[in-house]
Each structure stands twice: as structure tokens, then as C-alpha cells.
Amino acid sequence: MSNLGPMGGPQRVTTPTPPQGEAIGRYATYSEAQRAVDFLSDEHFPVQNVTIVGNGLQMVERVTGRLTYGRAAGAGAASGAWFGLLIGLMLSVFGGGGSGALLTGVLVGAGFGMLFGVISYALTGGRRDFTSSSQIVASEYLVLCLPQMAGQAREVLGRLPNGLGRAQGPGSTGVQGGSQWGAPDPTARPGGWGPGPQAPTGSMPPPSPGSAPAHQPPPPVRQEEPEVQMDLSGPTYAQKVEEARRARRAAEEQAARGERGGQDG
């Protein structure tokens, strides 16, 4: 079954796919990640192999002030004036009204916009007496690159001024060596979720180069379980089936003899 477009032709359906690649930079703000990609572009790096991924997305609504009848009227008048300016410009150009039509359109649009703004604010009943602006932000931004070009990208980002080549937020280290995005965690337990067993806090540090290896306890001896011997001396499945068939046939013959004896008596 194929999907048809507006003109009846086949329409290609694209399925969103998760980002792939190695992390070559971690940044606290989008502007820093954008600057890193822009620096790669300035250095003639093929930026079509780079992806910016935002982690920990949040919807942030910033309150800008208190909403009153005056501010509602002013905002409505401003939006209405822009619409009236467009109408007046069309009348002055195509209708021959001149500058008078342009000014009339601005005034009429501002008046209607002010009226609609006040009416809309009155209909809310005081349930939203503030103005705000909303946007989607992320807690961190990763710059990913295809594995075959990740090394070259890290080398280019290493020349980025102010140490933003491998930034990871204030007072933290950057991505060293990168990690495969979307690849399985090498520390995960086989067949389960979560990291594998970690070394205890008080464990001994690894020996330094050149030092004698520490004494390792011998591996536990695995005891082999005795092999279970199956008893094959009994009757086979075919023999059991044959015995059941004979017993059923004997029961049927005995029942038939009983019926004949009852009829003779």
C-alpha cells in the first residue's frame, strides 16, 4: 500500500531516526555548541557529518511583567497598527489613496486592535494577570560526529579559542576520546540493565609499572556434577501403546460376552 501525495503521486514517508555518532564536545548552552559548529565550518570541515543534540529538554516560561488593562490595550493597538499598515499600504499602492489611506489604515487598525485587546483581557476574568514568553531549553548540548571523522573534528575543535573545544559547563572537564552515541554500554550487565559490578571503595589501587604482581588467590575448583544415568530397561513407548490396545480390546470382548449372556437368560 502506497501513500499518495496531493497530486496523486507517491509520497515519500520519512521516519525520524535517533542521532548517531561520537561525542566530540559537550556544552552548557546552545550558543556555545553553535559556536563550535560554526568554527568547524570556518575551518572547512564537512559539517554535514555533525549533529547537535540537546539532553534534558525543559519547557521554560519566563514571566515578563504584570498584565493590566493599559498593557492589554497597548499590545492590541500595536498588533492592530501593523495589520492596518499593511491594509493602508495596499490601498495606497493599488487603490490610489496616497498617504491618507496609509495613515487611515494605521489608525483604524490600532483602534480595532486596542478594542479587541481590552475585550480579550476582560474575558479572562483575571485568571492570567501576567505576560510571559515560553521556550524549550536543554540542560546540556552534545556535538556528535560520524566515527570515521570524529578524530579530525576533535583536532579542529582543539584550536577553538577560550577552551570551548571540549567544554562541559563551568568548572568541569570535557569529552576526552568521545563515546559511541547509541552504542551499548560496555559496563552493562549481560542480559540486564544498569552498569556492571563496580570495585569496592576500599579496593587496592592497580600496581605501578615494573612492580611485582600481587598474589592472586587460586581460582575455585569447579566440581563436576555426576552424570545422571537414565533407566532404559523398562518397556518402550510402542510396547506401552500395544499393551493398552490389548487391554481395551479384552474389555470390549468381555462386555460383549456379558451382553450375549444376558440375552440368552
PDB file of C-alpha atoms in Angstrom:
ATOM      1  CA  MET A   1       0.000   0.000   0.000  1.00  0.00           C
ATOM      2  CA  SER A   2       1.488   3.331  -1.073  1.00  0.00           C
ATOM      3  CA  ASN A   3       0.723   6.826   0.164  1.00  0.00           C
ATOM      4  CA  LEU A   4      -0.404   9.320  -2.446  1.00  0.00           C
ATOM      5  CA  GLY A   5       0.514  12.978  -2.374  1.00  0.00           C
ATOM      6  CA  PRO A   6      -1.734  15.984  -3.105  1.00  0.00           C
ATOM      7  CA  MET A   7      -1.343  15.494  -6.888  1.00  0.00           C
ATOM      8  CA  GLY A   8      -1.959  11.739  -6.764  1.00  0.00           C
ATOM      9  CA  GLY A   9       1.701  10.735  -6.984  1.00  0.00           C
ATOM     10  CA  PRO A  10       3.604   8.603  -4.474  1.00  0.00           C
ATOM     11  CA  GLN A  11       4.624  10.424  -1.309  1.00  0.00           C
ATOM     12  CA  ARG A  12       7.846   9.505   0.466  1.00  0.00           C
ATOM     13  CA  VAL A  13       7.356   8.950   4.188  1.00  0.00           C
ATOM     14  CA  THR A  14      10.390   9.742   6.321  1.00  0.00           C
ATOM     15  CA  THR A  15      10.726   8.090   9.708  1.00  0.00           C
ATOM     16  CA  PRO A  16      12.584  10.025  12.418  1.00  0.00           C
ATOM     17  CA  THR A  17      15.771   8.274  13.491  1.00  0.00           C
ATOM     18  CA  PRO A  18      17.853   8.794  16.646  1.00  0.00           C
ATOM     19  CA  PRO A  19      21.157  10.661  16.288  1.00  0.00           C
ATOM     20  CA  GLN A  20      24.293   8.600  15.811  1.00  0.00           C
ATOM     21  CA  GLY A  21      27.978   9.351  16.142  1.00  0.00           C
ATOM     22  CA  GLU A  22      30.691  10.024  18.682  1.00  0.00           C
ATOM     23  CA  ALA A  23      30.506  12.916  21.139  1.00  0.00           C
ATOM     24  CA  ILE A  24      33.217  15.437  20.279  1.00  0.00           C
ATOM     25  CA  GLY A  25      32.020  18.220  22.607  1.00  0.00           C
ATOM     26  CA  ARG A  26      29.650  18.873  25.494  1.00  0.00           C
ATOM     27  CA  TYR A  27      28.381  22.398  26.169  1.00  0.00           C
ATOM     28  CA  ALA A  28      26.184  24.068  28.744  1.00  0.00           C
ATOM     29  CA  THR A  29      24.385  26.429  26.319  1.00  0.00           C
ATOM     30  CA  TYR A  30      23.220  26.227  22.743  1.00  0.00           C
ATOM     31  CA  SER A  31      25.233  29.298  21.768  1.00  0.00           C
ATOM     32  CA  GLU A  32      28.468  27.520  22.722  1.00  0.00           C
ATOM     33  CA  ALA A  33      27.529  24.423  20.714  1.00  0.00           C
ATOM     34  CA  GLN A  34      26.569  26.639  17.775  1.00  0.00           C
ATOM     35  CA  ARG A  35      29.895  28.453  18.025  1.00  0.00           C
ATOM     36  CA  ALA A  36      31.759  25.128  17.945  1.00  0.00           C
ATOM     37  CA  VAL A  37      29.940  24.003  14.783  1.00  0.00           C
ATOM     38  CA  ASP A  38      30.478  27.427  13.203  1.00  0.00           C
ATOM     39  CA  PHE A  39      34.199  27.131  13.943  1.00  0.00           C
ATOM     40  CA  LEU A  40      34.252  23.718  12.235  1.00  0.00           C
ATOM     41  CA  SER A  41      32.568  25.283   9.204  1.00  0.00           C
ATOM     42  CA  ASP A  42      35.108  28.137   9.131  1.00  0.00           C
ATOM     43  CA  GLU A  43      37.913  25.570   9.152  1.00  0.00           C
ATOM     44  CA  HIS A  44      36.369  23.885   6.062  1.00  0.00           C
ATOM     45  CA  PHE A  45      35.329  20.783   7.988  1.00  0.00           C
ATOM     46  CA  PRO A  46      32.387  18.895   6.385  1.00  0.00           C
ATOM     47  CA  VAL A  47      29.779  19.960   8.915  1.00  0.00           C
ATOM     48  CA  GLN A  48      27.090  17.789   7.269  1.00  0.00           C
ATOM     49  CA  ASN A  49      28.553  14.987   9.401  1.00  0.00           C
ATOM     50  CA  VAL A  50      27.893  16.902  12.652  1.00  0.00           C
ATOM     51  CA  THR A  51      24.743  16.863  14.788  1.00  0.00           C
ATOM     52  CA  ILE A  52      23.756  18.978  17.814  1.00  0.00           C
ATOM     53  CA  VAL A  53      21.739  17.054  20.402  1.00  0.00           C
ATOM     54  CA  GLY A  54      20.032  18.654  23.405  1.00  0.00           C
ATOM     55  CA  ASN A  55      19.618  16.478  26.507  1.00  0.00           C
ATOM     56  CA  GLY A  56      17.209  17.090  29.374  1.00  0.00           C
ATOM     57  CA  LEU A  57      14.653  19.190  27.477  1.00  0.00           C
ATOM     58  CA  GLN A  58      12.514  21.530  29.576  1.00  0.00           C
ATOM     59  CA  MET A  59       9.720  23.951  28.753  1.00  0.00           C
ATOM     60  CA  VAL A  60      10.566  27.273  30.426  1.00  0.00           C
ATOM     61  CA  GLU A  61       8.010  30.072  30.711  1.00  0.00           C
ATOM     62  CA  ARG A  62       9.619  33.353  31.774  1.00  0.00           C
ATOM     63  CA  VAL A  63       7.256  35.927  33.284  1.00  0.00           C
ATOM     64  CA  THR A  64       7.924  39.357  31.802  1.00  0.00           C
ATOM     65  CA  GLY A  65       5.541  41.518  33.828  1.00  0.00           C
ATOM     66  CA  ARG A  66       2.061  42.209  35.198  1.00  0.00           C
ATOM     67  CA  LEU A  67      -0.827  42.431  32.763  1.00  0.00           C
ATOM     68  CA  THR A  68      -3.308  45.293  33.177  1.00  0.00           C
ATOM     69  CA  TYR A  69      -5.984  46.890  31.024  1.00  0.00           C
ATOM     70  CA  GLY A  70      -3.477  49.509  29.876  1.00  0.00           C
ATOM     71  CA  ARG A  71      -0.876  46.945  28.788  1.00  0.00           C
ATOM     72  CA  ALA A  72      -3.550  44.827  27.098  1.00  0.00           C
ATOM     73  CA  ALA A  73      -4.795  47.887  25.195  1.00  0.00           C
ATOM     74  CA  GLY A  74      -1.252  48.879  24.203  1.00  0.00           C
ATOM     75  CA  ALA A  75      -0.375  45.395  22.940  1.00  0.00           C
ATOM     76  CA  GLY A  76      -3.641  45.196  20.978  1.00  0.00           C
ATOM     77  CA  ALA A  77      -3.074  48.619  19.455  1.00  0.00           C
ATOM     78  CA  ALA A  78       0.458  47.688  18.355  1.00  0.00           C
ATOM     79  CA  SER A  79      -0.635  44.461  16.650  1.00  0.00           C
ATOM     80  CA  GLY A  80      -3.637  46.176  15.075  1.00  0.00           C
ATOM     81  CA  ALA A  81      -1.461  49.038  13.785  1.00  0.00           C
ATOM     82  CA  TRP A  82       0.778  46.592  11.922  1.00  0.00           C
ATOM     83  CA  PHE A  83      -2.258  44.984  10.270  1.00  0.00           C
ATOM     84  CA  GLY A  84      -3.704  48.409   9.437  1.00  0.00           C
ATOM     85  CA  LEU A  85      -0.351  49.472   7.973  1.00  0.00           C
ATOM     86  CA  LEU A  86      -0.441  46.519   5.614  1.00  0.00           C
ATOM     87  CA  ILE A  87      -4.020  47.275   4.522  1.00  0.00           C
ATOM     88  CA  GLY A  88      -3.259  51.003   4.093  1.00  0.00           C
ATOM     89  CA  LEU A  89      -0.160  50.217   2.048  1.00  0.00           C
ATOM     90  CA  MET A  90      -2.163  48.025  -0.305  1.00  0.00           C
ATOM     91  CA  LEU A  91      -4.855  50.724  -0.672  1.00  0.00           C
ATOM     92  CA  SER A  92      -2.292  53.454  -1.306  1.00  0.00           C
ATOM     93  CA  VAL A  93      -0.463  51.467  -3.965  1.00  0.00           C
ATOM     94  CA  PHE A  94      -3.315  49.748  -5.804  1.00  0.00           C
ATOM     95  CA  GLY A  95      -6.266  51.994  -4.883  1.00  0.00           C
ATOM     96  CA  GLY A  96      -4.629  55.382  -5.486  1.00  0.00           C
ATOM     97  CA  GLY A  97      -5.402  56.612  -1.971  1.00  0.00           C
ATOM     98  CA  GLY A  98      -1.943  58.065  -1.329  1.00  0.00           C
ATOM     99  CA  SER A  99      -0.542  58.713   2.126  1.00  0.00           C
ATOM    100  CA  GLY A 100      -4.004  59.469   3.510  1.00  0.00           C
ATOM    101  CA  ALA A 101      -5.102  55.846   3.029  1.00  0.00           C
ATOM    102  CA  LEU A 102      -1.898  54.651   4.702  1.00  0.00           C
ATOM    103  CA  LEU A 103      -2.458  56.811   7.790  1.00  0.00           C
ATOM    104  CA  THR A 104      -6.139  55.899   7.948  1.00  0.00           C
ATOM    105  CA  GLY A 105      -5.318  52.199   7.829  1.00  0.00           C
ATOM    106  CA  VAL A 106      -2.824  52.536  10.703  1.00  0.00           C
ATOM    107  CA  LEU A 107      -5.277  54.466  12.908  1.00  0.00           C
ATOM    108  CA  VAL A 108      -8.231  52.187  12.196  1.00  0.00           C
ATOM    109  CA  GLY A 109      -6.121  49.071  12.764  1.00  0.00           C
ATOM    110  CA  ALA A 110      -4.746  50.432  16.047  1.00  0.00           C
ATOM    111  CA  GLY A 111      -8.249  51.285  17.237  1.00  0.00           C
ATOM    112  CA  PHE A 112      -9.699  47.882  16.463  1.00  0.00           C
ATOM    113  CA  GLY A 113      -6.636  46.162  17.939  1.00  0.00           C
ATOM    114  CA  MET A 114      -6.963  48.127  21.166  1.00  0.00           C
ATOM    115  CA  LEU A 115     -10.647  47.235  21.416  1.00  0.00           C
ATOM    116  CA  PHE A 116     -10.016  43.526  20.832  1.00  0.00           C
ATOM    117  CA  GLY A 117      -7.143  43.521  23.343  1.00  0.00           C
ATOM    118  CA  VAL A 118      -9.269  45.014  26.110  1.00  0.00           C
ATOM    119  CA  ILE A 119     -12.187  42.663  25.379  1.00  0.00           C
ATOM    120  CA  SER A 120      -9.901  39.596  25.378  1.00  0.00           C
ATOM    121  CA  TYR A 121      -8.343  40.604  28.701  1.00  0.00           C
ATOM    122  CA  ALA A 122     -11.767  41.222  30.238  1.00  0.00           C
ATOM    123  CA  LEU A 123     -12.960  37.764  29.166  1.00  0.00           C
ATOM    124  CA  THR A 124     -10.135  36.065  31.089  1.00  0.00           C
ATOM    125  CA  GLY A 125     -11.698  37.224  34.375  1.00  0.00           C
ATOM    126  CA  GLY A 126      -8.321  37.940  35.987  1.00  0.00           C
ATOM    127  CA  ARG A 127      -7.116  34.329  35.727  1.00  0.00           C
ATOM    128  CA  ARG A 128      -3.890  35.312  33.933  1.00  0.00           C
ATOM    129  CA  ASP A 129      -2.746  38.760  35.038  1.00  0.00           C
ATOM    130  CA  PHE A 130       0.802  38.457  33.720  1.00  0.00           C
ATOM    131  CA  THR A 131       2.716  38.339  30.461  1.00  0.00           C
ATOM    132  CA  SER A 132       5.311  35.699  29.662  1.00  0.00           C
ATOM    133  CA  SER A 133       7.380  34.102  26.933  1.00  0.00           C
ATOM    134  CA  SER A 134       7.893  30.329  26.543  1.00  0.00           C
ATOM    135  CA  GLN A 135      10.795  28.392  25.050  1.00  0.00           C
ATOM    136  CA  ILE A 136      12.302  24.908  25.072  1.00  0.00           C
ATOM    137  CA  VAL A 137      15.772  24.645  26.634  1.00  0.00           C
ATOM    138  CA  ALA A 138      18.120  21.727  27.390  1.00  0.00           C
ATOM    139  CA  SER A 139      20.362  21.065  30.363  1.00  0.00           C
ATOM    140  CA  GLU A 140      23.323  20.277  28.079  1.00  0.00           C
ATOM    141  CA  TYR A 141      24.154  20.132  24.387  1.00  0.00           C
ATOM    142  CA  LEU A 142      26.268  17.437  22.740  1.00  0.00           C
ATOM    143  CA  VAL A 143      28.012  17.822  19.405  1.00  0.00           C
ATOM    144  CA  LEU A 144      28.149  14.454  17.626  1.00  0.00           C
ATOM    145  CA  CYS A 145      30.197  13.460  14.603  1.00  0.00           C
ATOM    146  CA  LEU A 146      30.428  10.320  12.499  1.00  0.00           C
ATOM    147  CA  PRO A 147      33.025   7.898  13.915  1.00  0.00           C
ATOM    148  CA  GLN A 148      35.244   7.948  10.798  1.00  0.00           C
ATOM    149  CA  MET A 149      35.695  11.734  11.081  1.00  0.00           C
ATOM    150  CA  ALA A 150      35.485  12.229  14.855  1.00  0.00           C
ATOM    151  CA  GLY A 151      39.262  12.373  15.324  1.00  0.00           C
ATOM    152  CA  GLN A 152      39.653  15.120  12.747  1.00  0.00           C
ATOM    153  CA  ALA A 153      36.770  17.062  14.307  1.00  0.00           C
ATOM    154  CA  ARG A 154      38.358  16.893  17.790  1.00  0.00           C
ATOM    155  CA  GLU A 155      41.639  18.122  16.358  1.00  0.00           C
ATOM    156  CA  VAL A 156      39.904  21.116  14.780  1.00  0.00           C
ATOM    157  CA  LEU A 157      37.906  21.918  17.931  1.00  0.00           C
ATOM    158  CA  GLY A 158      41.129  21.809  19.947  1.00  0.00           C
ATOM    159  CA  ARG A 159      42.118  25.062  18.216  1.00  0.00           C
ATOM    160  CA  LEU A 160      38.907  26.826  19.250  1.00  0.00           C
ATOM    161  CA  PRO A 161      39.700  29.861  21.451  1.00  0.00           C
ATOM    162  CA  ASN A 162      38.628  30.150  25.117  1.00  0.00           C
ATOM    163  CA  GLY A 163      38.774  26.390  25.594  1.00  0.00           C
ATOM    164  CA  LEU A 164      35.323  25.770  24.119  1.00  0.00           C
ATOM    165  CA  GLY A 165      36.558  22.876  22.030  1.00  0.00           C
ATOM    166  CA  ARG A 166      35.727  20.364  24.768  1.00  0.00           C
ATOM    167  CA  ALA A 167      33.640  22.422  27.164  1.00  0.00           C
ATOM    168  CA  GLN A 168      31.286  20.746  29.591  1.00  0.00           C
ATOM    169  CA  GLY A 169      29.929  23.594  31.635  1.00  0.00           C
ATOM    170  CA  PRO A 170      31.534  25.711  34.361  1.00  0.00           C
ATOM    171  CA  GLY A 171      34.408  24.073  36.193  1.00  0.00           C
ATOM    172  CA  SER A 172      34.170  20.683  34.525  1.00  0.00           C
ATOM    173  CA  THR A 173      36.242  18.685  32.086  1.00  0.00           C
ATOM    174  CA  GLY A 174      35.367  17.983  28.509  1.00  0.00           C
ATOM    175  CA  VAL A 175      34.844  14.942  26.393  1.00  0.00           C
ATOM    176  CA  GLN A 176      38.156  13.107  26.066  1.00  0.00           C
ATOM    177  CA  GLY A 177      38.179  10.467  23.378  1.00  0.00           C
ATOM    178  CA  GLY A 178      34.410  10.590  22.916  1.00  0.00           C
ATOM    179  CA  SER A 179      31.859   7.823  23.260  1.00  0.00           C
ATOM    180  CA  GLN A 180      29.727   5.988  20.748  1.00  0.00           C
ATOM    181  CA  TRP A 181      26.256   7.586  20.778  1.00  0.00           C
ATOM    182  CA  GLY A 182      23.549   4.960  20.825  1.00  0.00           C
ATOM    183  CA  ALA A 183      26.013   2.063  21.238  1.00  0.00           C
ATOM    184  CA  PRO A 184      25.540  -0.458  24.085  1.00  0.00           C
ATOM    185  CA  ASP A 185      27.124   0.424  27.394  1.00  0.00           C
ATOM    186  CA  PRO A 186      30.330  -1.648  27.789  1.00  0.00           C
ATOM    187  CA  THR A 187      29.836  -1.642  31.564  1.00  0.00           C
ATOM    188  CA  ALA A 188      26.309  -3.037  31.390  1.00  0.00           C
ATOM    189  CA  ARG A 189      25.499  -6.407  32.913  1.00  0.00           C
ATOM    190  CA  PRO A 190      24.988  -9.128  30.289  1.00  0.00           C
ATOM    191  CA  GLY A 191      21.276  -9.708  29.778  1.00  0.00           C
ATOM    192  CA  GLY A 192      20.166  -6.869  32.031  1.00  0.00           C
ATOM    193  CA  TRP A 193      20.075  -3.121  32.594  1.00  0.00           C
ATOM    194  CA  GLY A 194      22.407  -0.906  34.526  1.00  0.00           C
ATOM    195  CA  PRO A 195      26.162  -0.763  34.959  1.00  0.00           C
ATOM    196  CA  GLY A 196      28.123  -3.833  35.892  1.00  0.00           C
ATOM    197  CA  PRO A 197      29.630  -4.555  39.284  1.00  0.00           C
ATOM    198  CA  GLN A 198      31.966  -1.825  40.457  1.00  0.00           C
ATOM    199  CA  ALA A 199      35.085  -2.259  42.521  1.00  0.00           C
ATOM    200  CA  PRO A 200      34.603  -1.602  46.258  1.00  0.00           C
ATOM    201  CA  THR A 201      35.669   1.736  47.698  1.00  0.00           C
ATOM    202  CA  GLY A 202      38.467   0.302  49.762  1.00  0.00           C
ATOM    203  CA  SER A 203      39.984  -1.826  46.999  1.00  0.00           C
ATOM    204  CA  MET A 204      43.726  -1.758  46.349  1.00  0.00           C
ATOM    205  CA  PRO A 205      44.944   0.539  43.541  1.00  0.00           C
ATOM    206  CA  PRO A 206      46.381  -1.060  40.417  1.00  0.00           C
ATOM    207  CA  PRO A 207      50.086  -1.924  40.637  1.00  0.00           C
ATOM    208  CA  SER A 208      52.510   0.541  39.136  1.00  0.00           C
ATOM    209  CA  PRO A 209      54.540  -0.423  36.058  1.00  0.00           C
ATOM    210  CA  GLY A 210      57.567  -2.520  36.918  1.00  0.00           C
ATOM    211  CA  SER A 211      56.320  -3.672  40.312  1.00  0.00           C
ATOM    212  CA  ALA A 212      55.834  -7.325  41.197  1.00  0.00           C
ATOM    213  CA  PRO A 213      52.306  -8.586  40.640  1.00  0.00           C
ATOM    214  CA  ALA A 214      50.258  -9.033  43.766  1.00  0.00           C
ATOM    215  CA  HIS A 215      49.434 -12.526  44.957  1.00  0.00           C
ATOM    216  CA  GLN A 216      46.266 -13.688  43.323  1.00  0.00           C
ATOM    217  CA  PRO A 217      44.160 -16.379  45.015  1.00  0.00           C
ATOM    218  CA  PRO A 218      43.821 -19.593  43.014  1.00  0.00           C
ATOM    219  CA  PRO A 219      40.604 -19.900  41.084  1.00  0.00           C
ATOM    220  CA  PRO A 220      37.965 -22.072  42.725  1.00  0.00           C
ATOM    221  CA  VAL A 221      37.924 -25.672  41.583  1.00  0.00           C
ATOM    222  CA  ARG A 222      34.761 -26.435  39.741  1.00  0.00           C
ATOM    223  CA  GLN A 223      33.233 -29.709  40.830  1.00  0.00           C
ATOM    224  CA  GLU A 224      31.697 -31.692  38.047  1.00  0.00           C
ATOM    225  CA  GLU A 225      28.208 -32.923  38.738  1.00  0.00           C
ATOM    226  CA  PRO A 226      27.692 -36.691  38.368  1.00  0.00           C
ATOM    227  CA  GLU A 227      26.077 -37.682  35.129  1.00  0.00           C
ATOM    228  CA  VAL A 228      22.512 -38.882  35.571  1.00  0.00           C
ATOM    229  CA  GLN A 229      22.034 -42.346  34.124  1.00  0.00           C
ATOM    230  CA  MET A 230      18.639 -42.980  32.588  1.00  0.00           C
ATOM    231  CA  ASP A 231      16.923 -46.338  33.185  1.00  0.00           C
ATOM    232  CA  LEU A 232      16.192 -47.798  29.762  1.00  0.00           C
ATOM    233  CA  SER A 233      15.284 -51.292  30.931  1.00  0.00           C
ATOM    234  CA  GLY A 234      11.521 -50.668  31.034  1.00  0.00           C
ATOM    235  CA  PRO A 235       9.084 -51.080  28.152  1.00  0.00           C
ATOM    236  CA  THR A 236       9.263 -48.689  25.263  1.00  0.00           C
ATOM    237  CA  TYR A 237       6.546 -46.305  24.204  1.00  0.00           C
ATOM    238  CA  ALA A 238       5.417 -48.628  21.404  1.00  0.00           C
ATOM    239  CA  GLN A 239       5.135 -51.558  23.823  1.00  0.00           C
ATOM    240  CA  LYS A 240       3.013 -49.488  26.209  1.00  0.00           C
ATOM    241  CA  VAL A 241       0.690 -48.453  23.394  1.00  0.00           C
ATOM    242  CA  GLU A 242       0.315 -52.080  22.304  1.00  0.00           C
ATOM    243  CA  GLU A 243      -0.476 -53.197  25.881  1.00  0.00           C
ATOM    244  CA  ALA A 244      -3.144 -50.501  26.219  1.00  0.00           C
ATOM    245  CA  ARG A 245      -4.703 -51.552  22.900  1.00  0.00           C
ATOM    246  CA  ARG A 246      -4.845 -55.202  24.010  1.00  0.00           C
ATOM    247  CA  ALA A 247      -6.396 -54.292  27.369  1.00  0.00           C
ATOM    248  CA  ARG A 248      -9.069 -52.177  25.653  1.00  0.00           C
ATOM    249  CA  ARG A 249      -9.833 -54.991  23.195  1.00  0.00           C
ATOM    250  CA  ALA A 250     -10.158 -57.556  26.034  1.00  0.00           C
ATOM    251  CA  ALA A 251     -12.519 -55.230  27.931  1.00  0.00           C
ATOM    252  CA  GLU A 252     -14.679 -54.806  24.833  1.00  0.00           C
ATOM    253  CA  GLU A 253     -14.837 -58.612  24.254  1.00  0.00           C
ATOM    254  CA  GLN A 254     -15.784 -59.204  27.916  1.00  0.00           C
ATOM    255  CA  ALA A 255     -18.537 -56.616  27.697  1.00  0.00           C
ATOM    256  CA  ALA A 256     -19.853 -58.236  24.503  1.00  0.00           C
ATOM    257  CA  ARG A 257     -19.923 -61.696  26.144  1.00  0.00           C
ATOM    258  CA  GLY A 258     -21.824 -60.235  29.126  1.00  0.00           C
ATOM    259  CA  GLU A 259     -24.485 -58.755  26.829  1.00  0.00           C
ATOM    260  CA  ARG A 260     -24.930 -62.096  24.959  1.00  0.00           C
ATOM    261  CA  GLY A 261     -25.269 -63.998  28.260  1.00  0.00           C
ATOM    262  CA  GLY A 262     -27.978 -61.603  29.450  1.00  0.00           C
ATOM    263  CA  GLN A 263     -29.964 -62.076  26.205  1.00  0.00           C
ATOM    264  CA  ASP A 264     -29.751 -65.918  26.457  1.00  0.00           C
ATOM    265  CA  GLY A 265     -31.041 -65.870  30.038  1.00  0.00           C
TER     266      GLY A 265
END
